[in-house]
């Protein structure tokens, strides 16, 4: 076991504060990583606030992790000390079921192990995430950061990026696809950049008129204000794929209406009950509604390689760990452009005596 200092919460809605906890000792197939950067996802805030009633306290969030390998277990063959690597939303799965064999580890029949707030498959300990000095991860769940990818901008690809890349690939986004992205936040801005890189005609649907110029600067071809009924009506039946990143329960019907014949709305944001959906809106135009959960390891590596080759990088605001509570408040107030990334060097100045002991 190795003592680790991180930032976490001991109860719902408490401010994040320094926490001291133990990382597991290295197993044969484990990689130990010193964390350099960690992105801040809206899901981190959902867990800290216990929005889904599933949070195990104390909770140390963070699943957009970039760092350097420090040590490897005796059976590790793909990595060695000094390698630049990344860890996303999951750190283990059964590796034997049909989903795992299909490289869809998030859908592991026996349940994937999330990077934080999960239970280690062997020891049963609660997993703790990347708002911390270091982490120990099974080799198969560690990704390689290509040399052409700037590590400061790699973290948000591990969750925000892969969560929109997976449905874009599944639904065959290509040159000419009419793609709409609802919500210009962490996920949404990556969907714009990736959609443009794939050649799609991209429309941002936003509640924030003030983001229109940014949307175009990110590469969007069109901007639609969801609060303008006339504009929404004029856009009826005009998209092949709609990616819905809205982070809370909402009325999907006005967005379903935007789908052209055989179009699909993929819901990735609101992982909670939705307002009732009108069946006729699905029947007309043969529309579909689908969901999507992060992405498999192979596809995440594909994304990292694609972003390195095409230099598709998230728009990040670097912060110090001491600013994390202010960052959460700004995320709550829809004031992020467009992903916070924590520079973990700032953890060095945390007085370890201040860090409260984790009891579980
Ligand atoms: P974010 O950075 O906060 O962005 C969300 C965007 O949604 C906001 O920028 C805003 O864009 C829009 N929005 C916010 N509140 C809204 C409301 N009440 N009605 C309509 N639009 C609203 O969040 P994120 O990190 O992109 O995460 C988005 C959601 O995806 C979260 O719920 C997160 O938990 C979830 N998530 C899911 C997966 C998955 O695997 N499915 C993975 C990661 C995250 P505008 O200002 O442009 O309207
Ligand atoms: Zn996330």
Short mmCIF file of C-alpha atoms and ligand atoms in Angstrom, two decimals:
data_model
loop_
_atom_site.label_atom_id
_atom_site.label_comp_id
_atom_site.label_asym_id
_atom_site.label_seq_id
_atom_site.Cartn_x
_atom_site.Cartn_y
_atom_site.Cartn_z
CA UNK A 1 0.00 0.00 0.00
CA UNK A 2 1.12 3.54 -0.74
CA UNK A 3 -0.21 6.66 0.94
CA UNK A 4 -1.77 9.09 -1.50
CA UNK A 5 -2.93 12.68 -1.07
CA UNK A 6 -5.90 13.80 -3.11
CA UNK A 7 -8.93 16.05 -3.01
CA UNK A 8 -12.31 14.63 -2.12
CA UNK A 9 -15.49 14.91 -0.08
CA UNK A 10 -16.63 13.09 3.06
CA UNK A 11 -20.32 13.88 2.57
CA UNK A 12 -22.70 15.12 -0.10
CA UNK A 13 -22.35 18.77 -1.09
CA UNK A 14 -19.38 19.39 1.19
CA UNK A 15 -16.52 21.36 -0.35
CA UNK A 16 -13.67 19.27 -1.72
CA UNK A 17 -10.72 19.21 0.65
CA UNK A 18 -7.41 17.37 1.00
CA UNK A 19 -7.88 13.65 1.77
CA UNK A 20 -5.21 11.05 2.62
CA UNK A 21 -5.87 7.45 1.56
CA UNK A 22 -4.04 4.25 0.56
CA UNK A 23 -3.50 3.06 -3.00
CA UNK A 24 -3.25 -0.71 -3.38
CA UNK A 25 0.14 -2.42 -3.63
CA UNK A 26 1.19 -3.18 -7.19
CA UNK A 27 -0.15 -6.47 -8.57
CA UNK A 28 1.70 -8.38 -11.32
CA UNK A 29 -0.40 -6.82 -14.09
CA UNK A 30 -0.56 -3.30 -12.61
CA UNK A 31 0.96 -0.03 -13.69
CA UNK A 32 1.70 2.72 -11.13
CA UNK A 33 1.25 6.24 -12.50
CA UNK A 34 2.19 9.69 -11.16
CA UNK A 35 -0.67 11.98 -12.19
CA UNK A 36 0.26 15.20 -14.03
CA UNK A 37 -3.19 16.40 -15.14
CA UNK A 38 -6.82 15.53 -14.52
CA UNK A 39 -9.86 16.94 -16.33
CA UNK A 40 -12.99 18.02 -14.43
CA UNK A 41 -16.15 16.33 -15.73
CA UNK A 42 -19.74 17.30 -14.91
CA UNK A 43 -20.11 13.69 -13.68
CA UNK A 44 -17.56 14.48 -10.95
CA UNK A 45 -19.99 17.11 -9.70
CA UNK A 46 -22.93 14.68 -9.90
CA UNK A 47 -20.98 12.25 -7.66
CA UNK A 48 -19.81 14.91 -5.21
CA UNK A 49 -23.42 16.11 -4.87
CA UNK A 50 -24.65 12.48 -4.69
CA UNK A 51 -27.16 13.34 -7.45
CA UNK A 52 -27.58 9.65 -8.33
CA UNK A 53 -27.70 8.39 -4.69
CA UNK A 54 -24.82 6.02 -5.41
CA UNK A 55 -21.85 7.94 -4.03
CA UNK A 56 -19.54 6.10 -1.63
CA UNK A 57 -17.91 8.58 0.74
CA UNK A 58 -15.21 9.68 1.03
CA UNK A 59 -15.24 10.22 -2.71
CA UNK A 60 -12.14 11.26 -4.66
CA UNK A 61 -13.34 12.07 -8.20
CA UNK A 62 -11.45 12.35 -11.49
CA UNK A 63 -11.53 10.14 -14.58
CA UNK A 64 -9.65 12.17 -17.18
CA UNK A 65 -6.16 11.22 -16.00
CA UNK A 66 -2.79 11.82 -17.67
CA UNK A 67 0.56 10.98 -16.13
CA UNK A 68 3.86 9.12 -16.21
CA UNK A 69 4.47 5.47 -15.39
CA UNK A 70 6.64 5.10 -12.29
CA UNK A 71 6.67 1.30 -11.76
CA UNK A 72 5.18 -1.75 -13.44
CA UNK A 73 4.25 -5.21 -12.14
CA UNK A 74 6.25 -8.28 -13.18
CA UNK A 75 3.72 -9.38 -15.85
CA UNK A 76 3.34 -5.96 -17.53
CA UNK A 77 4.66 -5.96 -21.09
CA UNK A 78 3.26 -2.83 -22.76
CA UNK A 79 4.54 -0.09 -20.47
CA UNK A 80 7.68 0.84 -18.63
CA UNK A 81 8.77 3.60 -16.27
CA UNK A 82 8.70 7.03 -17.89
CA UNK A 83 5.94 6.31 -20.45
CA UNK A 84 3.30 9.00 -20.88
CA UNK A 85 -0.07 7.33 -20.30
CA UNK A 86 -3.75 8.04 -19.70
CA UNK A 87 -6.60 6.51 -17.72
CA UNK A 88 -10.26 7.19 -18.41
CA UNK A 89 -13.56 6.26 -16.77
CA UNK A 90 -12.94 2.59 -16.09
CA UNK A 91 -10.10 0.61 -14.53
CA UNK A 92 -11.28 -2.99 -14.82
CA UNK A 93 -13.86 -5.40 -16.27
CA UNK A 94 -14.20 -9.19 -16.41
CA UNK A 95 -12.32 -9.44 -19.75
CA UNK A 96 -14.26 -12.62 -20.58
CA UNK A 97 -17.87 -11.79 -21.41
CA UNK A 98 -19.22 -11.05 -24.88
CA UNK A 99 -19.13 -7.28 -24.28
CA UNK A 100 -15.50 -7.37 -23.16
CA UNK A 101 -14.61 -9.58 -26.14
CA UNK A 102 -16.32 -7.00 -28.38
CA UNK A 103 -14.10 -4.28 -26.85
CA UNK A 104 -17.14 -2.74 -25.16
CA UNK A 105 -15.81 -2.95 -21.61
CA UNK A 106 -18.20 -0.28 -20.23
CA UNK A 107 -20.98 -2.80 -20.90
CA UNK A 108 -19.24 -5.74 -19.20
CA UNK A 109 -21.88 -8.32 -18.24
CA UNK A 110 -20.42 -8.52 -14.75
CA UNK A 111 -20.20 -4.76 -14.37
CA UNK A 112 -17.20 -2.62 -15.21
CA UNK A 113 -15.15 -1.09 -12.43
CA UNK A 114 -15.31 2.70 -12.61
CA UNK A 115 -12.13 4.69 -11.93
CA UNK A 116 -13.72 6.12 -8.80
CA UNK A 117 -16.72 5.17 -6.69
CA UNK A 118 -16.42 1.53 -7.79
CA UNK A 119 -15.29 -1.57 -5.92
CA UNK A 120 -11.97 -3.21 -6.78
CA UNK A 121 -12.72 -6.64 -8.25
CA UNK A 122 -10.15 -8.42 -6.04
CA UNK A 123 -9.93 -6.54 -2.74
CA UNK A 124 -13.38 -4.94 -2.68
CA UNK A 125 -11.85 -1.55 -1.79
CA UNK A 126 -13.57 1.60 -3.06
CA UNK A 127 -11.79 2.96 -6.14
CA UNK A 128 -10.56 6.54 -5.95
CA UNK A 129 -9.94 8.79 -8.92
CA UNK A 130 -7.51 11.23 -10.41
CA UNK A 131 -7.78 14.32 -8.20
CA UNK A 132 -4.72 12.82 -6.54
CA UNK A 133 -0.95 12.35 -6.65
CA UNK A 134 -0.86 8.87 -8.15
CA UNK A 135 -2.93 5.83 -9.11
CA UNK A 136 -2.47 2.10 -9.68
CA UNK A 137 -4.29 0.62 -12.71
CA UNK A 138 -4.43 -2.78 -14.43
CA UNK A 139 -2.32 -2.69 -17.60
CA UNK A 140 -5.23 -3.42 -19.99
CA UNK A 141 -6.97 -0.22 -18.81
CA UNK A 142 -4.01 2.08 -19.37
CA UNK A 143 -3.83 4.01 -22.65
CA UNK A 144 -0.80 5.35 -24.46
CA UNK A 145 -0.57 9.10 -25.08
CA UNK A 146 0.82 9.53 -28.61
CA UNK A 147 3.93 11.75 -28.75
CA UNK A 148 2.10 14.33 -30.91
CA UNK A 149 -0.58 14.87 -28.26
CA UNK A 150 0.07 17.64 -25.72
CA UNK A 151 -0.47 15.98 -22.30
CA UNK A 152 -2.06 19.16 -20.90
CA UNK A 153 -4.89 18.75 -23.42
CA UNK A 154 -5.22 14.98 -23.37
CA UNK A 155 -7.31 14.47 -20.22
CA UNK A 156 -10.69 15.66 -21.57
CA UNK A 157 -10.45 13.18 -24.44
CA UNK A 158 -10.69 10.33 -21.91
CA UNK A 159 -14.30 11.08 -20.96
CA UNK A 160 -15.77 14.10 -22.76
CA UNK A 161 -14.11 13.07 -26.01
CA UNK A 162 -14.81 9.34 -26.00
CA UNK A 163 -18.41 9.81 -24.84
CA UNK A 164 -19.25 11.70 -28.03
CA UNK A 165 -16.80 9.84 -30.30
CA UNK A 166 -18.43 6.44 -29.58
CA UNK A 167 -21.92 7.37 -30.86
CA UNK A 168 -20.44 9.34 -33.76
CA UNK A 169 -18.57 6.21 -34.87
CA UNK A 170 -21.52 3.91 -34.14
CA UNK A 171 -23.83 6.08 -36.25
CA UNK A 172 -21.32 6.52 -39.06
CA UNK A 173 -20.71 10.27 -38.92
CA UNK A 174 -18.87 11.23 -42.11
CA UNK A 175 -18.58 13.99 -44.68
CA UNK A 176 -21.99 15.53 -45.17
CA UNK A 177 -23.66 14.08 -42.05
CA UNK A 178 -26.01 16.69 -40.61
CA UNK A 179 -24.97 16.60 -36.95
CA UNK A 180 -26.55 18.64 -34.16
CA UNK A 181 -24.94 18.96 -30.75
CA UNK A 182 -27.15 20.05 -27.85
CA UNK A 183 -25.25 21.87 -25.08
CA UNK A 184 -21.91 23.55 -25.63
CA UNK A 185 -20.05 22.29 -22.58
CA UNK A 186 -17.27 19.76 -22.06
CA UNK A 187 -18.89 16.96 -24.09
CA UNK A 188 -20.56 19.31 -26.56
CA UNK A 189 -17.48 21.26 -27.56
CA UNK A 190 -15.59 18.00 -28.19
CA UNK A 191 -18.52 16.80 -30.35
CA UNK A 192 -18.23 19.98 -32.42
CA UNK A 193 -14.48 19.60 -32.94
CA UNK A 194 -14.67 15.87 -33.69
CA UNK A 195 -17.72 16.23 -35.92
CA UNK A 196 -15.96 18.93 -37.95
CA UNK A 197 -12.82 16.76 -38.17
CA UNK A 198 -14.96 13.92 -39.60
CA UNK A 199 -16.41 16.27 -42.22
CA UNK A 200 -19.91 16.62 -40.76
CA UNK A 201 -22.08 19.71 -41.12
CA UNK A 202 -22.30 20.70 -37.46
CA UNK A 203 -25.02 22.73 -35.74
CA UNK A 204 -24.77 23.73 -32.08
CA UNK A 205 -28.07 23.92 -30.21
CA UNK A 206 -27.59 26.07 -27.15
CA UNK A 207 -29.50 27.78 -24.37
CA UNK A 208 -26.77 30.46 -24.26
CA UNK A 209 -26.92 33.16 -26.95
CA UNK A 210 -23.52 34.34 -25.70
CA UNK A 211 -21.90 31.09 -26.90
CA UNK A 212 -22.82 31.56 -30.58
CA UNK A 213 -19.52 33.17 -31.56
CA UNK A 214 -17.55 30.56 -29.65
CA UNK A 215 -19.48 27.77 -31.35
CA UNK A 216 -18.50 29.12 -34.76
CA UNK A 217 -14.90 29.63 -33.63
CA UNK A 218 -14.83 25.96 -32.60
CA UNK A 219 -15.84 25.06 -36.14
CA UNK A 220 -19.65 24.80 -36.00
CA UNK A 221 -21.35 25.75 -39.24
CA UNK A 222 -24.65 26.81 -37.67
CA UNK A 223 -26.01 27.83 -34.27
CA UNK A 224 -29.56 27.27 -33.13
CA UNK A 225 -30.93 28.88 -29.97
CA UNK A 226 -33.22 26.38 -28.24
CA UNK A 227 -35.08 29.26 -26.58
CA UNK A 228 -36.26 30.62 -29.95
CA UNK A 229 -39.40 28.65 -30.97
CA UNK A 230 -39.45 30.02 -34.52
CA UNK A 231 -35.87 28.99 -35.20
CA UNK A 232 -36.51 25.53 -33.69
CA UNK A 233 -39.59 25.13 -35.89
CA UNK A 234 -37.66 26.15 -38.98
CA UNK A 235 -35.06 23.46 -38.20
CA UNK A 236 -37.63 20.63 -37.98
CA UNK A 237 -36.67 17.34 -39.69
CA UNK A 238 -33.21 18.54 -40.67
CA UNK A 239 -30.61 16.42 -38.79
CA UNK A 240 -29.32 12.89 -39.26
CA UNK A 241 -27.85 12.67 -35.77
CA UNK A 242 -28.50 14.71 -32.64
CA UNK A 243 -26.17 14.34 -29.64
CA UNK A 244 -27.92 15.46 -26.46
CA UNK A 245 -25.44 16.42 -23.70
CA UNK A 246 -27.88 18.28 -21.40
CA UNK A 247 -26.77 17.33 -17.87
CA UNK A 248 -30.19 17.01 -16.24
CA UNK A 249 -33.72 15.80 -16.81
CA UNK A 250 -35.43 17.68 -19.64
CA UNK A 251 -38.06 17.57 -22.35
CA UNK A 252 -36.59 15.68 -25.32
CA UNK A 253 -39.60 16.23 -27.62
CA UNK A 254 -38.53 19.60 -29.10
CA UNK A 255 -35.22 17.98 -30.08
CA UNK A 256 -36.80 14.78 -31.47
CA UNK A 257 -38.71 16.99 -33.88
CA UNK A 258 -35.43 18.10 -35.39
CA UNK A 259 -34.59 14.61 -36.69
CA UNK A 260 -34.84 13.95 -40.42
CA UNK A 261 -36.07 10.61 -41.80
CA UNK A 262 -34.32 7.66 -40.10
CA UNK A 263 -32.49 10.10 -37.82
CA UNK A 264 -31.33 9.24 -34.28
CA UNK A 265 -31.10 11.27 -31.10
CA UNK A 266 -28.37 9.88 -28.85
CA UNK A 267 -28.77 10.80 -25.24
CA UNK A 268 -25.47 11.01 -23.37
CA UNK A 269 -26.04 13.76 -20.80
CA UNK A 270 -29.06 13.10 -18.59
CA UNK A 271 -28.54 9.72 -16.93
CA UNK A 272 -31.80 10.01 -15.02
CA UNK A 273 -35.57 9.89 -15.66
CA UNK A 274 -36.70 12.10 -18.54
CA UNK A 275 -39.94 13.93 -19.15
CA UNK A 276 -42.42 11.76 -21.12
CA UNK A 277 -41.62 11.26 -24.80
CA UNK A 278 -44.37 11.65 -27.39
CA UNK A 279 -44.61 8.39 -29.36
CA UNK A 280 -45.90 10.07 -32.50
CA UNK A 281 -42.68 12.06 -32.76
CA UNK A 282 -40.77 8.78 -32.96
CA UNK A 283 -43.14 7.23 -35.51
CA UNK A 284 -43.06 10.19 -37.87
CA UNK A 285 -39.83 10.14 -39.91
CA UNK A 286 -38.99 6.71 -38.45
CA UNK A 287 -36.98 8.41 -35.73
CA UNK A 288 -34.95 6.65 -33.03
CA UNK A 289 -33.75 7.57 -29.61
CA UNK A 290 -30.62 5.87 -28.26
CA UNK A 291 -28.15 6.12 -25.44
CA UNK A 292 -24.41 5.72 -25.18
CA UNK A 293 -22.00 5.19 -22.30
CA UNK A 294 -18.36 6.40 -22.54
CA UNK A 295 -16.44 3.95 -24.78
CA UNK A 296 -14.25 0.87 -24.93
CA UNK A 297 -10.49 0.85 -24.46
CA UNK A 298 -9.67 0.13 -28.09
CA UNK A 299 -11.93 2.92 -29.33
CA UNK A 300 -10.47 5.33 -26.76
CA UNK A 301 -6.96 4.58 -28.03
CA UNK A 302 -8.29 5.12 -31.57
CA UNK A 303 -9.59 8.54 -30.45
CA UNK A 304 -6.26 9.53 -28.88
CA UNK A 305 -4.46 8.53 -32.09
CA UNK A 306 -7.01 10.39 -34.24
CA UNK A 307 -6.70 13.56 -32.13
CA UNK A 308 -2.90 13.38 -32.28
CA UNK A 309 -2.94 12.96 -36.06
CA UNK A 310 -5.51 15.70 -36.71
CA UNK A 311 -4.49 17.90 -33.75
CA UNK A 312 -8.04 17.96 -32.40
CA UNK A 313 -7.53 19.31 -28.88
CA UNK A 314 -10.05 20.29 -26.23
CA UNK A 315 -10.31 23.93 -25.18
CA UNK A 316 -9.04 23.84 -21.62
CA UNK A 317 -8.77 26.22 -18.71
CA UNK A 318 -5.92 25.07 -16.48
CA UNK A 319 -6.56 25.34 -12.74
CA UNK A 320 -4.79 24.48 -9.52
CA UNK A 321 -6.33 21.88 -7.25
CA UNK A 322 -6.91 24.59 -4.64
CA UNK A 323 -9.38 26.21 -7.10
CA UNK A 324 -11.50 23.09 -7.53
CA UNK A 325 -14.49 24.29 -5.48
CA UNK A 326 -14.68 27.51 -7.46
CA UNK A 327 -14.46 25.44 -10.65
CA UNK A 328 -17.42 23.30 -9.52
CA UNK A 329 -19.44 26.45 -8.80
CA UNK A 330 -18.62 27.79 -12.25
CA UNK A 331 -19.57 24.46 -13.86
CA UNK A 332 -22.87 24.56 -11.96
CA UNK A 333 -23.43 28.10 -13.29
CA UNK A 334 -22.66 27.04 -16.88
CA UNK A 335 -19.48 29.12 -16.94
CA UNK A 336 -16.83 26.77 -18.36
CA UNK A 337 -14.96 27.31 -21.62
CA UNK A 338 -14.93 24.44 -22.16
CA UNK A 339 -13.17 22.04 -19.79
CA UNK A 340 -11.26 22.61 -16.57
CA UNK A 341 -8.03 20.66 -16.28
CA UNK A 342 -6.25 20.43 -12.93
CA UNK A 343 -2.49 20.82 -12.99
CA UNK A 344 -1.55 18.26 -10.34
CA UNK A 345 1.79 19.96 -9.66
CA UNK A 346 -0.35 22.23 -7.47
CA UNK A 347 -0.96 19.28 -5.08
CA UNK A 348 2.68 19.48 -4.01
CA UNK A 349 1.96 22.62 -2.03
CA UNK A 350 -0.82 20.91 -0.03
CA UNK A 351 0.31 20.40 3.53
CA UNK A 352 -0.02 16.65 4.09
CA UNK A 353 -0.89 17.32 7.72
CA UNK A 354 -4.06 19.05 6.45
CA UNK A 355 -5.22 15.94 4.66
CA UNK A 356 -7.93 14.13 6.58
CA UNK A 357 -7.61 10.35 6.84
CA UNK A 358 -10.02 8.23 4.79
CA UNK A 359 -11.56 5.64 7.07
CA UNK A 360 -12.86 3.24 4.41
P1 LIG B 1 -20.99 20.68 -18.90
O1 LIG B 1 -19.59 20.99 -19.31
O2 LIG B 1 -21.54 21.29 -17.68
O3 LIG B 1 -21.91 21.03 -20.19
C1 LIG B 1 -23.29 20.81 -20.22
C2 LIG B 1 -23.92 21.84 -21.18
O4 LIG B 1 -25.33 21.56 -21.25
C3 LIG B 1 -23.84 23.28 -20.70
O5 LIG B 1 -22.64 23.90 -21.11
C4 LIG B 1 -25.05 23.92 -21.33
O6 LIG B 1 -24.75 24.28 -22.69
C5 LIG B 1 -26.07 22.79 -21.39
N1 LIG B 1 -27.03 22.87 -20.28
C6 LIG B 1 -26.74 22.97 -18.95
N2 LIG B 1 -27.87 22.97 -18.21
C7 LIG B 1 -28.89 22.89 -19.11
C8 LIG B 1 -30.31 22.85 -18.97
N3 LIG B 1 -30.90 22.88 -17.77
N4 LIG B 1 -31.05 22.77 -20.12
C9 LIG B 1 -30.47 22.73 -21.34
N5 LIG B 1 -29.13 22.76 -21.51
C10 LIG B 1 -28.36 22.83 -20.41
O7 LIG B 1 -21.17 19.11 -18.71
P2 LIG B 1 -20.40 17.88 -19.44
O8 LIG B 1 -19.16 17.57 -18.67
O9 LIG B 1 -20.36 18.13 -20.89
O10 LIG B 1 -21.40 16.68 -19.10
C11 LIG B 1 -22.73 16.68 -19.61
C12 LIG B 1 -23.50 15.53 -19.04
O11 LIG B 1 -23.00 14.31 -19.59
C13 LIG B 1 -23.40 15.35 -17.51
O12 LIG B 1 -24.67 15.04 -17.00
C14 LIG B 1 -22.48 14.16 -17.34
O13 LIG B 1 -22.73 13.45 -16.14
C15 LIG B 1 -22.87 13.35 -18.55
N6 LIG B 1 -21.86 12.38 -18.98
C16 LIG B 1 -22.30 11.22 -19.54
C17 LIG B 1 -21.40 10.29 -20.01
C18 LIG B 1 -21.88 9.04 -20.68
O14 LIG B 1 -21.10 8.08 -20.76
N7 LIG B 1 -23.08 8.99 -21.20
C19 LIG B 1 -20.04 10.53 -19.91
C20 LIG B 1 -19.61 11.75 -19.37
C21 LIG B 1 -20.53 12.67 -18.92
P3 LIG B 1 -25.45 25.56 -23.41
O15 LIG B 1 -25.00 26.73 -22.58
O16 LIG B 1 -24.81 25.53 -24.75
O17 LIG B 1 -26.91 25.35 -23.44
ZN1 LIG B 2 -16.74 12.17 -17.23
#
